[in-house]
Amino acid sequence: MQIAQVIVDIPTRQTNNPYSYLIPDYLTDQVVPGMRVAVSFGNRKITGFVVAITDKAAFDGKLKPIDSLIDLAPVINKELLQLATWMADKTYSFKISCLQTMLPGGMRTKNQKRLIATEDSVVAAYPKIFHGQHEVDYNRQSLDNQSVTKVLELERQGKIRVEYNLTKHARPIMMKAYQAMLKPDQISGELAGVRKNANGQIRLLDILRQHPGETFLQSKLTAAGVTTSALKTGEQKGWVKATLKRHVRNPFLRPVAHTTPLHLNADQQKAVDQINIDVSDRKNDVFLLEGVTGSGKTEVYLQSIAHALETGRTALMLVPEITLTPQIVGRIRSRFGDQVAMLHSALSNGERYDEWQRINSGQAKVVVGVRSAVFAPLDNIGLIIIDEEHDSSYKQADNPRYQTRDVAKWRAAYNHCPVVLGSATPSLESRARAMKGVYRFLTLPERINHHALPHVSIVDMKTEMAQHQSILSNQLANAISDRLEKHEQIILLLNRRGYSSFLMCRDCGYVPKCPNCDISLTVHKDTHTLDCHYCGHKEPIPSVCPQCHSKRIRFYGVGSQQLEEQVRNQFPTARVLRMDVDTTRRKGSHEAIIDKFGAHKADILLGTQMIAKGLDFPEVTLVGVLNADSALQFPDFRSSERTFQLLTQVSGRSGRADKVGGVIIQTFNPDHYAIQLAKTQDYERFYATEMRVRHDGKYPPYYFTVKLTGNSPSENQTASEMFGILTFLKDNLSKQAIILGPTPKAITRINNQYYYQIIIKYRKEPNLKKTLDQILVDSQKKQRHGLQIAIDNEPLDFM
Ligand SMILES: Nc1ncnc2c1ncn2[C@@H]1O[C@H](COP(=O)(O)OP(=O)(O)OP(=O)(O)O)[C@@H](O)[C@H]1O
Ligand SMILES: [Zn+2]
Ligand SMILES: [Zn+2]
């Protein structure tokens, strides 16, 4: 008797442990860990993941049987099953949400499956399953147990394939195809019987001669000059057999030219050598690769990946959200071709599924992707790279609140391979670890070919604004004219972090606020609405002030649209491209803008954070930052770090090739150290200064942190529950732990829920884990009264 241990899809703390279910006889030896199953739980029908098969139950009572299998092959491999257990524990989340997070979007929902015969014989042999068709919906209800067992067996033998019937777009595409049935020596005989002018048939035989046994998409054959009538004749004469072939969606929009490895400079060579030794020796070091902007980090990644592939292993490379992908993915593909799979948020569910499938089946050996790609089902990983390791998109904001770096390190340990964290401006955490020798430190201190870092100047907008009201300072405007004259390119960054345009009445000061949240509404000119970015509330833009009926109700703040208008007015001959959420909504538009700018078909690229990182355009000699300090006002201990990183990154886009680059930073805080040190691009001094600030303020990396957030529909209830938690923490933690709060969050009310938080700062708290786990267990009971508790281990901010 076999028993399946199942993690059920009921997000409660208790269900982090598996439940036992009997495996019915007809499924003996067919159920494998990593498959999803349907089971009864109480009187509900739910799904779950099989995590183990045992012969003893964890429980004495009578076991319920598994109702049916959802997957016919595992969707989570052994490594990821183990990872889920670690991750649930580490992030104070449910194992079920960890497992679900690992699957590509389209597979997370309950979906239909189709069975596809890969051999004709099975269609005829199992009419009860196939009803004479090559492809059928897999409908558990209409099959008897014997047939289900058979299906599983055939799947394992590779005689049938299972496809997930995703939503319409996500569906695997099966297309009409023909399989070559002739042996090479039969071709001449057949050719003799063909009329001289039957070009289509002659062409078909020609193709069959070159590719015996292969299956071709009909579209490929017709494109090659085989007519449909020739195909019909060929089918009748037994040359080819009609069948279906899967069309793999190709998310790579354009073909790329192949590139060969560059000759490395000495620093690059040293870095590659050290990484490669680790790859060969299966050592599990973490490297911090700190290289100034334009120092050629990407080439180091590429040559290390090549080495991992040479040793027969695979490689995983993570990049921040789509900002980087078009250029970097292009570079990786041009080196490694079709071995590359790409996973990012701009893919459709179907594309993501296809890519996942290519990785899972071992076809793709190199995966490039954003945060969630850290769960790519790659086997035998030889190297993991995290580019721009300081980027905040590597931390997931929702449950499970994982840090990609930590997951990567876990997988590297499992696979006995190194991790490379790369950045021009490493996070303080990583740099501090490198200083302590926990990470190995590699540096690329110079730009490629000894190009100079750009010259940065700072414009004090307080004095500037006193003279004239304009988004562009005189100095920046003059520099733009200068570059336009020289036919060089310009990047203008509008720092939108914590910054948006809102409406205010000039007479009474009224600002429209969201009815559900404690936040002012944002003006969206394209839809002519005021939107709440927290709950989605929308309302029309009023033309008179609802409070005093004045008509002088105006926009404040600058949007990228407004900046574009102003730049076009001031420089009417300049060709301007804008890149922000609005202009990149359509698929492929991001690449299109980058291509156009790269081909110098535009002079000015302006936009939000999207243009700050990773771009490598040799003709850019001026970078302007419109509002450097909009993040500095945030009540966030990382705001200086973020500002410094952003300014250094965006400055690094200037003067990357032979022409010397300049940068102009407009700011209201010209004396702030983050801005002053970004001027000299002096990471070393920034690191030293900021470490002192963190030390004095008892912040990371000197202290570990945890954020507890509670919310409920009643402010009183939220507050009193959080005070209860505070008492519990004080009773269980040591005197050294610093507990801040509970305080209302910066935006206390969101969607009519009131949020309070507690921050814990600590250096060593052996009881912390147990205490927090207990709080989570207790919170399950309180949930009935509408209170939610979330625990964020090492939060990105304290807001
Ligand atoms: N060894 C080399 N010889 C010649 N050119 C090189 C070499 N290595 C890199 N390059 C070129 O130098 C440029 C900058 O390299 P890359 O974009 O990798 O820098 P980076 O360190 O990733 O910079 P950033 O952090 O600013 O994105 C690229 O155009 C790249 O092709
Ligand atoms: Zn008013
Ligand atoms: Zn709202």
CSV table of N, CA and C in Angstrom, one decimal, residues 402-485:
chain,number,residue,atom,x,y,z
A,402,TYR,N,10.3,36.6,-0.7
A,402,TYR,CA,11.6,36.1,-0.8
A,402,TYR,C,12.6,37.1,-1.4
A,403,GLN,N,13.8,37.0,-1.0
A,403,GLN,CA,14.9,37.7,-1.6
A,403,GLN,C,15.6,36.8,-2.6
A,404,THR,N,15.6,37.2,-3.9
A,404,THR,CA,16.2,36.3,-4.9
A,404,THR,C,17.6,35.9,-4.6
A,405,ARG,N,18.4,36.8,-4.1
A,405,ARG,CA,19.8,36.5,-3.8
A,405,ARG,C,19.8,35.2,-2.8
A,406,ASP,N,18.9,35.2,-1.9
A,406,ASP,CA,19.0,34.1,-0.9
A,406,ASP,C,18.5,32.8,-1.6
A,407,VAL,N,17.5,32.9,-2.4
A,407,VAL,CA,17.1,31.7,-3.1
A,407,VAL,C,18.2,31.2,-4.0
A,408,ALA,N,18.9,32.1,-4.7
A,408,ALA,CA,20.0,31.7,-5.6
A,408,ALA,C,21.1,31.0,-4.8
A,409,LYS,N,21.4,31.6,-3.6
A,409,LYS,CA,22.4,31.0,-2.9
A,409,LYS,C,22.1,29.5,-2.4
A,410,TRP,N,20.8,29.4,-2.1
A,410,TRP,CA,20.3,28.0,-1.7
A,410,TRP,C,20.5,27.1,-2.9
A,411,ARG,N,20.1,27.5,-4.1
A,411,ARG,CA,20.2,26.6,-5.2
A,411,ARG,C,21.6,26.3,-5.6
A,412,ALA,N,22.5,27.3,-5.4
A,412,ALA,CA,23.9,27.1,-5.7
A,412,ALA,C,24.5,26.1,-4.8
A,413,ALA,N,24.1,26.2,-3.5
A,413,ALA,CA,24.6,25.2,-2.6
A,413,ALA,C,24.1,23.8,-2.9
A,414,TYR,N,22.9,23.7,-3.3
A,414,TYR,CA,22.3,22.4,-3.7
A,414,TYR,C,23.0,21.8,-4.9
A,415,ASN,N,23.4,22.7,-5.9
A,415,ASN,CA,24.0,22.3,-7.1
A,415,ASN,C,25.5,22.3,-7.1
A,416,HIS,N,26.1,22.7,-6.0
A,416,HIS,CA,27.5,22.8,-5.8
A,416,HIS,C,28.1,23.7,-6.9
A,417,CYS,N,27.7,24.9,-7.0
A,417,CYS,CA,28.2,25.9,-8.0
A,417,CYS,C,28.3,27.2,-7.4
A,418,PRO,N,29.1,28.1,-8.0
A,418,PRO,CA,29.2,29.5,-7.5
A,418,PRO,C,28.1,30.4,-7.9
A,419,VAL,N,27.9,31.5,-7.1
A,419,VAL,CA,27.0,32.6,-7.5
A,419,VAL,C,27.8,33.8,-7.7
A,420,VAL,N,27.5,34.6,-8.8
A,420,VAL,CA,28.2,35.8,-9.0
A,420,VAL,C,27.2,37.0,-8.8
A,421,LEU,N,27.4,37.8,-7.9
A,421,LEU,CA,26.6,39.0,-7.7
A,421,LEU,C,27.3,40.2,-8.4
A,422,GLY,N,26.7,40.8,-9.4
A,422,GLY,CA,27.4,41.9,-10.1
A,422,GLY,C,26.7,43.2,-9.9
A,423,SER,N,27.5,44.3,-9.8
A,423,SER,CA,27.0,45.6,-9.7
A,423,SER,C,28.1,46.7,-9.8
A,424,ALA,N,27.7,47.9,-10.2
A,424,ALA,CA,28.6,49.0,-10.1
A,424,ALA,C,28.4,49.6,-8.7
A,425,THR,N,27.3,49.4,-8.1
A,425,THR,CA,26.9,50.0,-6.9
A,425,THR,C,26.3,48.9,-6.0
A,426,PRO,N,27.2,48.0,-5.4
A,426,PRO,CA,26.6,46.9,-4.7
A,426,PRO,C,25.7,47.4,-3.5
A,427,SER,N,24.8,46.5,-3.1
A,427,SER,CA,24.0,46.8,-1.9
A,427,SER,C,25.0,46.8,-0.7
A,428,LEU,N,24.7,47.6,0.3
A,428,LEU,CA,25.6,47.7,1.4
A,428,LEU,C,25.8,46.3,2.1
A,429,GLU,N,24.7,45.5,2.1
A,429,GLU,CA,24.7,44.2,2.7
A,429,GLU,C,25.8,43.3,2.0
A,430,SER,N,25.8,43.3,0.6
A,430,SER,CA,26.7,42.5,-0.1
A,430,SER,C,28.1,43.0,0.0
A,431,ARG,N,28.3,44.3,-0.1
A,431,ARG,CA,29.6,44.8,0.0
A,431,ARG,C,30.2,44.5,1.4
A,432,ALA,N,29.4,44.7,2.5
A,432,ALA,CA,29.9,44.4,3.8
A,432,ALA,C,30.3,42.9,3.9
A,433,ARG,N,29.6,42.1,3.3
A,433,ARG,CA,29.9,40.6,3.4
A,433,ARG,C,31.2,40.4,2.6
A,434,ALA,N,31.4,41.1,1.5
A,434,ALA,CA,32.7,40.9,0.8
A,434,ALA,C,33.8,41.4,1.6
A,435,MET,N,33.6,42.5,2.4
A,435,MET,CA,34.7,43.1,3.2
A,435,MET,C,35.1,42.1,4.3
A,436,LYS,N,34.0,41.4,4.8
A,436,LYS,CA,34.3,40.4,5.9
A,436,LYS,C,34.8,39.1,5.4
A,437,GLY,N,34.9,39.0,4.1
A,437,GLY,CA,35.4,37.7,3.5
A,437,GLY,C,34.4,36.6,3.4
A,438,VAL,N,33.1,37.0,3.7
A,438,VAL,CA,32.1,36.0,3.5
A,438,VAL,C,31.9,35.8,2.0
A,439,TYR,N,31.9,36.8,1.2
A,439,TYR,CA,31.9,36.7,-0.2
A,439,TYR,C,33.3,36.9,-0.8
A,440,ARG,N,33.6,36.4,-1.9
A,440,ARG,CA,34.9,36.7,-2.6
A,440,ARG,C,34.7,37.9,-3.4
A,441,PHE,N,35.7,38.8,-3.3
A,441,PHE,CA,35.6,40.1,-3.9
A,441,PHE,C,36.3,40.2,-5.2
A,442,LEU,N,35.7,40.5,-6.3
A,442,LEU,CA,36.3,40.7,-7.6
A,442,LEU,C,36.0,42.1,-8.1
A,443,THR,N,37.0,42.8,-8.6
A,443,THR,CA,36.7,44.2,-9.1
A,443,THR,C,37.1,44.5,-10.5
A,444,LEU,N,36.4,45.3,-11.2
A,444,LEU,CA,36.7,45.9,-12.5
A,444,LEU,C,36.8,47.4,-12.3
A,445,PRO,N,37.9,47.9,-11.9
A,445,PRO,CA,38.0,49.3,-11.5
A,445,PRO,C,37.9,50.3,-12.6
A,446,GLU,N,38.1,49.8,-13.9
A,446,GLU,CA,38.2,50.8,-15.0
A,446,GLU,C,37.2,50.5,-16.1
A,447,ARG,N,36.9,51.5,-16.8
A,447,ARG,CA,36.0,51.3,-18.0
A,447,ARG,C,36.9,50.6,-19.1
A,448,ILE,N,36.1,49.9,-20.0
A,448,ILE,CA,36.8,49.3,-21.1
A,448,ILE,C,37.6,50.3,-21.9
A,449,ASN,N,38.8,49.9,-22.3
A,449,ASN,CA,39.7,50.7,-23.1
A,449,ASN,C,40.1,52.0,-22.3
A,450,HIS,N,40.1,52.0,-21.0
A,450,HIS,CA,40.4,53.1,-20.2
A,450,HIS,C,39.6,54.4,-20.5
A,451,HIS,N,38.4,54.2,-21.0
A,451,HIS,CA,37.6,55.4,-21.2
A,451,HIS,C,37.3,56.0,-19.8
A,452,ALA,N,37.2,57.3,-19.8
A,452,ALA,CA,37.0,58.0,-18.5
A,452,ALA,C,35.6,57.9,-18.1
A,453,LEU,N,35.4,58.0,-16.8
A,453,LEU,CA,34.0,58.1,-16.3
A,453,LEU,C,33.5,59.5,-16.7
A,454,PRO,N,32.2,59.7,-16.9
A,454,PRO,CA,31.8,61.0,-17.4
A,454,PRO,C,32.0,62.1,-16.3
A,455,HIS,N,32.1,63.3,-16.7
A,455,HIS,CA,32.1,64.5,-15.8
A,455,HIS,C,30.7,64.8,-15.4
A,456,VAL,N,30.6,64.9,-14.0
A,456,VAL,CA,29.2,65.2,-13.5
A,456,VAL,C,29.2,66.6,-12.9
A,457,SER,N,28.2,67.4,-13.3
A,457,SER,CA,28.0,68.6,-12.6
A,457,SER,C,26.6,68.7,-12.0
A,458,ILE,N,26.5,69.5,-10.9
A,458,ILE,CA,25.3,69.6,-10.1
A,458,ILE,C,24.7,71.0,-10.2
A,459,VAL,N,23.4,71.0,-10.5
A,459,VAL,CA,22.7,72.3,-10.6
A,459,VAL,C,21.7,72.4,-9.4
A,460,ASP,N,21.9,73.5,-8.7
A,460,ASP,CA,21.0,73.8,-7.5
A,460,ASP,C,19.7,74.4,-8.0
A,461,MET,N,18.6,73.6,-7.9
A,461,MET,CA,17.4,74.1,-8.5
A,461,MET,C,16.7,75.1,-7.6
A,462,LYS,N,17.2,75.3,-6.4
A,462,LYS,CA,16.6,76.4,-5.6
A,462,LYS,C,16.9,77.7,-6.2
A,463,THR,N,18.1,78.0,-6.5
A,463,THR,CA,18.5,79.2,-7.2
A,463,THR,C,17.9,79.3,-8.6
A,464,GLU,N,18.0,78.2,-9.3
A,464,GLU,CA,17.5,78.1,-10.6
A,464,GLU,C,16.0,78.5,-10.7
A,465,MET,N,15.2,77.9,-9.8
A,465,MET,CA,13.8,78.2,-9.8
A,465,MET,C,13.4,79.6,-9.4
A,466,ALA,N,14.3,80.2,-8.6
A,466,ALA,CA,14.1,81.6,-8.3
A,466,ALA,C,14.2,82.5,-9.5
A,467,GLN,N,15.0,82.1,-10.5
A,467,GLN,CA,15.1,82.9,-11.7
A,467,GLN,C,14.1,82.6,-12.7
A,468,HIS,N,13.8,81.4,-13.0
A,468,HIS,CA,12.8,81.1,-14.0
A,468,HIS,C,12.1,79.7,-13.7
A,469,GLN,N,10.9,79.6,-14.0
A,469,GLN,CA,10.1,78.4,-13.8
A,469,GLN,C,10.2,77.5,-15.0
A,470,SER,N,11.1,76.6,-14.9
A,470,SER,CA,11.2,75.6,-16.0
A,470,SER,C,11.7,74.3,-15.5
A,471,ILE,N,11.3,73.2,-16.2
A,471,ILE,CA,11.8,71.9,-15.8
A,471,ILE,C,13.3,71.8,-16.1
A,472,LEU,N,13.7,72.4,-17.2
A,472,LEU,CA,15.1,72.3,-17.6
A,472,LEU,C,15.9,73.6,-17.1
A,473,SER,N,17.0,73.3,-16.4
A,473,SER,CA,17.9,74.4,-16.0
A,473,SER,C,18.6,75.0,-17.2
A,474,ASN,N,19.1,76.2,-17.1
A,474,ASN,CA,19.8,76.8,-18.2
A,474,ASN,C,21.0,75.9,-18.6
A,475,GLN,N,21.7,75.4,-17.6
A,475,GLN,CA,22.9,74.7,-17.9
A,475,GLN,C,22.6,73.4,-18.7
A,476,LEU,N,21.5,72.7,-18.2
A,476,LEU,CA,21.1,71.5,-19.0
A,476,LEU,C,20.6,71.8,-20.4
A,477,ALA,N,19.8,72.9,-20.5
A,477,ALA,CA,19.3,73.3,-21.8
A,477,ALA,C,20.5,73.6,-22.7
A,478,ASN,N,21.5,74.3,-22.2
A,478,ASN,CA,22.6,74.7,-23.1
A,478,ASN,C,23.4,73.4,-23.5
A,479,ALA,N,23.5,72.5,-22.6
A,479,ALA,CA,24.3,71.2,-22.9
A,479,ALA,C,23.5,70.4,-23.9
A,480,ILE,N,22.2,70.5,-23.8
A,480,ILE,CA,21.4,69.7,-24.8
A,480,ILE,C,21.6,70.3,-26.2
A,481,SER,N,21.5,71.7,-26.3
A,481,SER,CA,21.8,72.3,-27.6
A,481,SER,C,23.1,72.0,-28.2
A,482,ASP,N,24.1,72.0,-27.3
A,482,ASP,CA,25.5,71.7,-27.7
A,482,ASP,C,25.6,70.3,-28.3
A,483,ARG,N,25.0,69.3,-27.6
A,483,ARG,CA,25.0,67.9,-28.1
A,483,ARG,C,24.2,67.7,-29.4
A,484,LEU,N,23.1,68.4,-29.5
A,484,LEU,CA,22.3,68.3,-30.7
A,484,LEU,C,23.1,68.8,-31.9
A,485,GLU,N,23.8,69.9,-31.7
A,485,GLU,CA,24.7,70.5,-32.7
A,485,GLU,C,25.7,69.5,-33.2
